[in-house]
Coordinates of C-alpha atoms in Angstrom, one line a residue:
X12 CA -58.2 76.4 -22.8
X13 CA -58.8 77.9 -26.0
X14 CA -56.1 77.2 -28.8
X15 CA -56.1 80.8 -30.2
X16 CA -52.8 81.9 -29.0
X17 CA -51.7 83.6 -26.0
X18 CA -49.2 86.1 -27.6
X19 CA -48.3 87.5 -31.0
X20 CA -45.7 85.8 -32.7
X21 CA -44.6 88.6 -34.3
X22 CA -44.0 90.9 -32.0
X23 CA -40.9 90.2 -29.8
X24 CA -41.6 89.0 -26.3
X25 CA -39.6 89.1 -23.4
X26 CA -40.3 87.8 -19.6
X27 CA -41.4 91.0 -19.2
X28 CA -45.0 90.2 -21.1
X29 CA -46.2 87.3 -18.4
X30 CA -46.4 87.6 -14.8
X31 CA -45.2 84.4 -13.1
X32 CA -46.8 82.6 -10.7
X33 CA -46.3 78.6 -9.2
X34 CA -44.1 76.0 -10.6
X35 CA -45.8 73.6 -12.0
X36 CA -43.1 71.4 -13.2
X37 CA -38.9 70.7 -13.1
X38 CA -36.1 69.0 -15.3
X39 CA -32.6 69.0 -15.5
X40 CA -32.3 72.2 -17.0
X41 CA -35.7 73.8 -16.8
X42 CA -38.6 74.9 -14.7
X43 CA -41.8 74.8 -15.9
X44 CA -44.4 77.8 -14.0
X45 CA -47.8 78.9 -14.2
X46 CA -48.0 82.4 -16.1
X47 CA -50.6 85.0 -17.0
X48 CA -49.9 87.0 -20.3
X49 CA -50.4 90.9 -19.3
X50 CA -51.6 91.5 -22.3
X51 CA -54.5 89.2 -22.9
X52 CA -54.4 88.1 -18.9
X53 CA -54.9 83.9 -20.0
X54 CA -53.1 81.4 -18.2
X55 CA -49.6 79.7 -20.2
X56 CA -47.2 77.6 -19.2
X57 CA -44.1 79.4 -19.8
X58 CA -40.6 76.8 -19.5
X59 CA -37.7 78.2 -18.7
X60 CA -34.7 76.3 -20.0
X61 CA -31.0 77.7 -17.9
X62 CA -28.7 78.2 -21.1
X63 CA -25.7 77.4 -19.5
X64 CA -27.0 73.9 -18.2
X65 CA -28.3 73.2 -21.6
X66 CA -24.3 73.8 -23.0
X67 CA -23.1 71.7 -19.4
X68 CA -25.5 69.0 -20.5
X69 CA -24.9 69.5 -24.2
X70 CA -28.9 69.2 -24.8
X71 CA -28.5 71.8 -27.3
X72 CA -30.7 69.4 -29.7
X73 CA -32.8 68.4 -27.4
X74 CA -34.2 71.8 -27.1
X75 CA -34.2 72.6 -30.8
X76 CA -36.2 68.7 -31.3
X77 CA -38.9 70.0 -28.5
X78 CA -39.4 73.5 -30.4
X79 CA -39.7 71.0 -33.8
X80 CA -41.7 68.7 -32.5
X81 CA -44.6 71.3 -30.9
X82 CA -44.3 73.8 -34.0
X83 CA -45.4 70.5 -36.1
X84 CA -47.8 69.5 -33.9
X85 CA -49.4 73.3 -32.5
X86 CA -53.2 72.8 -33.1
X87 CA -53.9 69.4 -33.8
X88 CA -55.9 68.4 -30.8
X89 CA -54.1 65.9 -28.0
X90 CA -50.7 68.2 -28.0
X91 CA -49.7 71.4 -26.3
X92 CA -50.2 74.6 -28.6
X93 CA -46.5 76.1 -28.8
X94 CA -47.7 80.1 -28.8
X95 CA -44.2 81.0 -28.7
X96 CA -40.1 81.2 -27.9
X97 CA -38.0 83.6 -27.1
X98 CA -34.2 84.1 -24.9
X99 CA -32.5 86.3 -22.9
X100 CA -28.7 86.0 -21.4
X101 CA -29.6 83.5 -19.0
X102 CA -32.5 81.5 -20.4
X103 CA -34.5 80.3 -23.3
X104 CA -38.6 80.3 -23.0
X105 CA -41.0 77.9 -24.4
X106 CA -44.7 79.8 -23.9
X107 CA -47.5 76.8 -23.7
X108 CA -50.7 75.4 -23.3
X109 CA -51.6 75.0 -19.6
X110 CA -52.3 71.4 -18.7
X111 CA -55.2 72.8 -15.5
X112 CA -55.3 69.1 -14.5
X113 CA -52.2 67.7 -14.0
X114 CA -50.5 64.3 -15.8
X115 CA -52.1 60.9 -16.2
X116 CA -49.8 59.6 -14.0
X117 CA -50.9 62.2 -10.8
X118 CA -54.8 61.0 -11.4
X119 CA -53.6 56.9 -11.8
X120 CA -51.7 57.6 -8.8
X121 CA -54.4 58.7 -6.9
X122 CA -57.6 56.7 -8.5
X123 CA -54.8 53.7 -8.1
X124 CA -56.6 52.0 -11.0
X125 CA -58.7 52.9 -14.1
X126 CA -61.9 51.1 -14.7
X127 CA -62.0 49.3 -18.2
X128 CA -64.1 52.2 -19.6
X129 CA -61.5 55.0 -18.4
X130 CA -58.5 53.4 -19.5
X131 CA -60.3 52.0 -22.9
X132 CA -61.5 55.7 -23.5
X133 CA -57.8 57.1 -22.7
X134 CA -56.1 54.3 -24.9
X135 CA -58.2 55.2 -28.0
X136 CA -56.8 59.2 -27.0
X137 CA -53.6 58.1 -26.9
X138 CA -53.8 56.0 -29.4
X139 CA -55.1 59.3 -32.1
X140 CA -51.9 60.9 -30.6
X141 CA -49.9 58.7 -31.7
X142 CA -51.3 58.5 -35.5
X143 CA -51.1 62.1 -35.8
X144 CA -47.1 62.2 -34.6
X145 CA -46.7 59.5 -37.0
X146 CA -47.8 61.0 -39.9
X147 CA -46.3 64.3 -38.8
X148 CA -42.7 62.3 -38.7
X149 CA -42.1 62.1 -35.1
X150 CA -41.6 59.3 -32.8
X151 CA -41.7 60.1 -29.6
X152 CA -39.2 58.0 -28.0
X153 CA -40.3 58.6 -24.2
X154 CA -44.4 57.7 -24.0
X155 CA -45.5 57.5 -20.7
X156 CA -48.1 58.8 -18.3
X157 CA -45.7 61.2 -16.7
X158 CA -45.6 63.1 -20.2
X159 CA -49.3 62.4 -21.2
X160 CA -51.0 66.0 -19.5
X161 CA -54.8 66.7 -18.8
X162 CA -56.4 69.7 -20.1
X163 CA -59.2 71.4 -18.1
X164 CA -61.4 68.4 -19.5
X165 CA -59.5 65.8 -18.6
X166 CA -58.5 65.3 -22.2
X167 CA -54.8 64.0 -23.3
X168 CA -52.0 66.5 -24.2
X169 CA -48.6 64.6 -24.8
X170 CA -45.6 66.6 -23.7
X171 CA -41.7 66.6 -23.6
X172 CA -40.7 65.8 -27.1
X173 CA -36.5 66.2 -26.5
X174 CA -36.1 62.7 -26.7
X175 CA -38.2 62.0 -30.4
X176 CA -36.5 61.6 -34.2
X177 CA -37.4 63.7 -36.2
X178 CA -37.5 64.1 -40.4
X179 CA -36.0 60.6 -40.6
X180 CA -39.1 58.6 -39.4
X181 CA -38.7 54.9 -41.1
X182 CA -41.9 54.6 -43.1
X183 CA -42.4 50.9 -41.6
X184 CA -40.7 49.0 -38.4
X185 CA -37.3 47.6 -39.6
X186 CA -36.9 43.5 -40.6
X187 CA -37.9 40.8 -37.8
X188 CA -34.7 39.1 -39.0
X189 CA -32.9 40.0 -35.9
X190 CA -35.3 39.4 -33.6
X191 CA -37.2 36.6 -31.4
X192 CA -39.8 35.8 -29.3
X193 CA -37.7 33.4 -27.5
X194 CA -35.8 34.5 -24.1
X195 CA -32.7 36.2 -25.0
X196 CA -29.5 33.3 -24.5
X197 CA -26.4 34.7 -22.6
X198 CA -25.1 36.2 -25.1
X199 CA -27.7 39.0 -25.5
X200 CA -27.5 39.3 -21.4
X201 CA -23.6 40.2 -22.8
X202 CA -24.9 42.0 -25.6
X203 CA -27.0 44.3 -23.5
X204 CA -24.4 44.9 -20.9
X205 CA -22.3 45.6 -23.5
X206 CA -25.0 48.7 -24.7
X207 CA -25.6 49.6 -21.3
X208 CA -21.7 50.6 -21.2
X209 CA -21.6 52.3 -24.5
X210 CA -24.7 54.3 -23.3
X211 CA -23.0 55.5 -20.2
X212 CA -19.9 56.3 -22.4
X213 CA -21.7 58.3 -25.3
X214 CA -24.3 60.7 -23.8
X215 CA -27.7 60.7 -26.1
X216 CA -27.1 56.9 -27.1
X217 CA -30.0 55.8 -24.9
X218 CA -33.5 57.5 -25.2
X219 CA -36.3 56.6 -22.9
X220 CA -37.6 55.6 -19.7
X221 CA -36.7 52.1 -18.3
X222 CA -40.2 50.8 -17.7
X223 CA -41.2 51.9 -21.3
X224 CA -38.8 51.8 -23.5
X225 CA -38.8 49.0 -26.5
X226 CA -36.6 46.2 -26.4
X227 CA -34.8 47.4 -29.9
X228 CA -33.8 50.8 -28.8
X229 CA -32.9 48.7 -25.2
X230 CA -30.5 46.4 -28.0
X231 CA -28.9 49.5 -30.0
X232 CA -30.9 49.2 -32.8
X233 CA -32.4 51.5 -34.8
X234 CA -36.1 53.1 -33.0
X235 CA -39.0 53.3 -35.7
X236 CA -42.7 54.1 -35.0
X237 CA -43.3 50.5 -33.7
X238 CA -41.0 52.0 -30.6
X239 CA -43.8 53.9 -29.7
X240 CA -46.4 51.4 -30.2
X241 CA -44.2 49.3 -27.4
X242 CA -44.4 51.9 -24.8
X243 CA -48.1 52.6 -25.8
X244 CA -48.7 48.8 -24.4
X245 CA -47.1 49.9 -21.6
X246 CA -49.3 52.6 -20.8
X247 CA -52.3 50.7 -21.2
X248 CA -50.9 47.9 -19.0
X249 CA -50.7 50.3 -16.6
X250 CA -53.6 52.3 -16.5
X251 CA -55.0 48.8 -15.2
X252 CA -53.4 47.5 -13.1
X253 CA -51.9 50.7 -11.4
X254 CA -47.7 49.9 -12.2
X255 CA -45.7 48.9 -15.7
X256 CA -45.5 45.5 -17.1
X257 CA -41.6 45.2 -16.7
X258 CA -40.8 46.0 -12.8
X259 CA -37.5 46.0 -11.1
X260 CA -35.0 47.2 -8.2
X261 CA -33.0 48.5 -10.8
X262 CA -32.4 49.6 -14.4
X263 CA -30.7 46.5 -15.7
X264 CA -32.9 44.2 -14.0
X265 CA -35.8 45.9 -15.9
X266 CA -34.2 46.0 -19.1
X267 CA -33.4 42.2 -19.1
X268 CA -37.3 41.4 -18.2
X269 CA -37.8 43.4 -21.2
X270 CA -35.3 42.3 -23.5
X271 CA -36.8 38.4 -22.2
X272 CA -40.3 39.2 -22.3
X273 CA -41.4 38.5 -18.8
X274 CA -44.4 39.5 -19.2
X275 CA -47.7 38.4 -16.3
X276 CA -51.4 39.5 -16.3
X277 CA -53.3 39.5 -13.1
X278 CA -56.5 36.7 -13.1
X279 CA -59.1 39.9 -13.0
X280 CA -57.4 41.4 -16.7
X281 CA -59.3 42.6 -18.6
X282 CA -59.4 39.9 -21.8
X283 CA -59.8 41.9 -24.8
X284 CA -57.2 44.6 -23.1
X285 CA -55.1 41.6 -22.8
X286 CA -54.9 40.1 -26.2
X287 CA -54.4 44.2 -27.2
X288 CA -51.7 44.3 -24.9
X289 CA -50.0 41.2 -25.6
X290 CA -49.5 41.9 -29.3
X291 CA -48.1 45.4 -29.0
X292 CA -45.4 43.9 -26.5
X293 CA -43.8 41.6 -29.2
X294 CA -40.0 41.5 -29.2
X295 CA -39.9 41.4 -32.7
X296 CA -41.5 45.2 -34.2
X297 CA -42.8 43.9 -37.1
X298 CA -45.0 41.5 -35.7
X299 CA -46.5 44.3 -33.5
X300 CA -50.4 44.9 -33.8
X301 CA -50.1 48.0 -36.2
X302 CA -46.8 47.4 -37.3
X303 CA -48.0 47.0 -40.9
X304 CA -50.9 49.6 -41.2
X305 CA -50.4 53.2 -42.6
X306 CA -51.7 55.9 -40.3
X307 CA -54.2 55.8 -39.0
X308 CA -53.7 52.4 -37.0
X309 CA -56.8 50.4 -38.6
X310 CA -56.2 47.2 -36.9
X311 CA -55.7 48.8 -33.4
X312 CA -58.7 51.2 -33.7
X313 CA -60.8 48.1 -35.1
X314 CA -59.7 45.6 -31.8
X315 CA -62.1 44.2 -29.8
X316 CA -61.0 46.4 -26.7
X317 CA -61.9 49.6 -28.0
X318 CA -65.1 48.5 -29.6
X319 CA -67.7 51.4 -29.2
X320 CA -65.9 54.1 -29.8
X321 CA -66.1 56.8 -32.3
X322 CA -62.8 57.7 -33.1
X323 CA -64.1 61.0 -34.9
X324 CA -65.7 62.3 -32.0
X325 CA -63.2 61.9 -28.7
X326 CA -62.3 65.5 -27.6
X327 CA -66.4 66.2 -28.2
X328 CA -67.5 64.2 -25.0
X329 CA -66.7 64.2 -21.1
X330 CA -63.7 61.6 -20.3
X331 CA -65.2 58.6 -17.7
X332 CA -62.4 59.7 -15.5
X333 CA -63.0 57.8 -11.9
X334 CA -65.5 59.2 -9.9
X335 CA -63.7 57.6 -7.0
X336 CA -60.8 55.7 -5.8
X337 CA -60.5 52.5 -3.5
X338 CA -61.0 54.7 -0.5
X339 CA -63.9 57.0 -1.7
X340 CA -61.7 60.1 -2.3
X341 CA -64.0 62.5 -4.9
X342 CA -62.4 63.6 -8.5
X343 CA -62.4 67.1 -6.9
X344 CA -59.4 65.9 -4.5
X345 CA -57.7 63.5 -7.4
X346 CA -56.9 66.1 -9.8
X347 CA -56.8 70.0 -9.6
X348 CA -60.1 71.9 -9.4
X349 CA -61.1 74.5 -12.4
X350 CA -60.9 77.3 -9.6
X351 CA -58.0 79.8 -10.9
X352 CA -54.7 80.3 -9.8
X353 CA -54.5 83.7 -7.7
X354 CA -51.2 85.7 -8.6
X355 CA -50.4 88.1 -6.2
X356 CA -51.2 91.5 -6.7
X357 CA -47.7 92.6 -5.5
X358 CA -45.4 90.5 -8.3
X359 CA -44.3 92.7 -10.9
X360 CA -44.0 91.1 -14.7
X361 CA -40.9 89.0 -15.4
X362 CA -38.2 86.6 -14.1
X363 CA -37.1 88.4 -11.2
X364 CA -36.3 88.6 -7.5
X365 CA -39.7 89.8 -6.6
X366 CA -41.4 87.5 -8.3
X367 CA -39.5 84.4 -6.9
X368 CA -39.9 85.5 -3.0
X369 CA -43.6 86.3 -4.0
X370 CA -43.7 82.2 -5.1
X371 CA -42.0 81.4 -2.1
X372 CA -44.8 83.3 0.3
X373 CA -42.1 85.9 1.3
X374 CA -42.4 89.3 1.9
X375 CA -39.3 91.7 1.6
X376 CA -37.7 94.6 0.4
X377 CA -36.2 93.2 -3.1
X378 CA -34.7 94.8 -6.0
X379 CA -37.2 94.2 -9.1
X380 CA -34.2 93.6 -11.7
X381 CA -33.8 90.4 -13.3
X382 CA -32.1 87.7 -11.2
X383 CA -28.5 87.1 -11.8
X384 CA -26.4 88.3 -14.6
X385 CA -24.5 86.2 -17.3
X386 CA -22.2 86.2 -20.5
X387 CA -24.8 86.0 -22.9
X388 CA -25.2 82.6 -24.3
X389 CA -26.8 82.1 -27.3
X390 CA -28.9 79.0 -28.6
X391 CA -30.4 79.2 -32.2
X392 CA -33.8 76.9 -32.1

């Protein structure tokens, strides 16, 4: 999709300027749908954030962090293009860059593994992400494949940036003093127990997803861009062997492999991805590969496992996305295909009844007026 954007900024926008079509992708407190722009008729992603589960939630700054974090990064290649916001009574709208192809997660799911040239050629994407959030102040906070999307090339755009710090980035990961590559004695099983608690207690204390996140932010302690250079391990761990380094029934039990660094390759791992691997998942930040570079990440750009290739030219080329997966399914089935989305010609533009039985397949005799009626609630983002 082209980055010029989908609306005018300066003009005020309503629902009423995009005609919506499938959902394409759910939270808490938000649905995310294909839309067409009447005016310029290109595709968008438009979320739709319910204000009064944001205030039921209180994700009030999660929402203004996700507007932050996309107005920073709007036209720097590997992140969605933010073209704009706007609210009504009942909702806020984020209007974005359509990922045509899904999440890395969908196509790992379906190709079940990445050959070492795919995932080498998606690590060095992710890895340019990364820089660029770095030296934009951001830390992500919640890296995985399930927020890494696929444009209509099968290139990388990261997503969902509620969870990331903002403005107070720490330059450099914090001391190793407190840290240890040694398994954690009972008294950090306590200690993380203890967190777990406080956590439940104090909504927002924990950020993250269990398989991912790093053993500091696991501990209480202050995140810093070596978080993110944790959970970037992860990924690649994963897009290898098809599932995260740090598995378990439950939450706790995956924290505390983390927190002891239980950590297993397979006999068939790749070596140079392993030695990459194995120093970004370091207990102690500071000793992570990276950890003492300035952006961009010198020493993980210049490791043996991404040997080959040209940084400067990544979104210039075709992705070596699989071809095929264990049982000979073709690309065409593992991700979506370029053919367009048909709206129906009878949807009127806007949020409204019409449009929701239209997404639905139903045909019926509905009022075209905006669904359901609040108390205006308003969120300043």
């Amino acid at each position: 999709m082209s980055s010029e954007p989908v609306t005018n900024n300066r003009a005020k926008r309503s629902d009423r300027d995009f005609i919506f079509g499938k959902v394409i992708g759910e939270g808490s407190f938000s649905v995310v749908y294909l839309a067409k722009d009447i005016h310029t008729s290109k595709e968008c992603a438009i979320k739709v954030c319910e204000k009064q589960q944001i205030v039921r939630e209180k994700k009030q700054d999660y929402v203004k962090r996700e507007r932050e974090a996309l107005n920073r990064l709007s036209g720097i290649s590997g992140f969605l293009n933010l073209y704009c916001t706007f609210q009504d009574p009942r909702n806020l709208y984020f209007v974005m860059t359509y990922a045509r192809k899904g999440t890395l997660l969908k196509l790992l799911e379906k190709s079940r593994t990445f050959d070492v040239d795919c995932a080498r050629f998606y690590s060095a994407e992710i890895l340019l992400a990364i820089e660029h959030m770095h030296t934009n102040n951001i830390i992500h906070r919640d890296l995985k494949p399930e927020n890494i999307l696929l444009d209509e090339n099968h290139h990388i755009l990261i997503a969902d940036f509620g969870s990331s710090r903002l403005d107070d980035v720490e330059p450099k990961c914090e001391s190793s003093d407190e840290y240890s590559d040694k398994d954690d004695t009972e008294s950090d099983s306590d200690e993380l127990k203890a967190h777990m608690k406080h956590s439940k207690r104090k909504r927002g204390s924990f950020v993250g997803t269990a398989q991912y996140v790093s053993p500091e932010i696991l501990k209480g302690r202050r995140s810093s861009k070596c978080s993110d250079l944790w959970s970037y391990g992860c990924i690649i761990y994963q897009m290898l062997t098809g599932f995260p380094p740090f598995r378990g029934p439950n939450d706790y039990l995956i924290f505390q492999k983390i927190t002891k660094l239980e950590l297993s390759f397979t006999s068939d791992f790749d070596y140079q991805a392993k030695d990459l691997v194995s120093k970004l998942l370091l207990l102690d930040p500071r000793k992570r590969i990276g950890a003492d570079d300035n952006s961009p990440y010198a020493s993980i750009r210049n490791h043996d496992f991404h040997r080959g290739i040209e940084f400067s030219a990544m979104r210039t080329g075709d992705p070596p996305v699989p071809n095929e997966n264990m049982k000979g399914t073709s690309i065409d089935e593992i991700s979506p295909t370029d053919e367009p989305f048909k709206f129906p010609d009878n949807v009127k533009p806007g949020l409204n009844v019409e449009s929701f039985a239209a997404m639905m397949g139903l045909s019926s005799d509905v009022k075209t007026e905006n669904v359901v009626s609040t108390s205006e609630i308003i969120i300043r983002i």
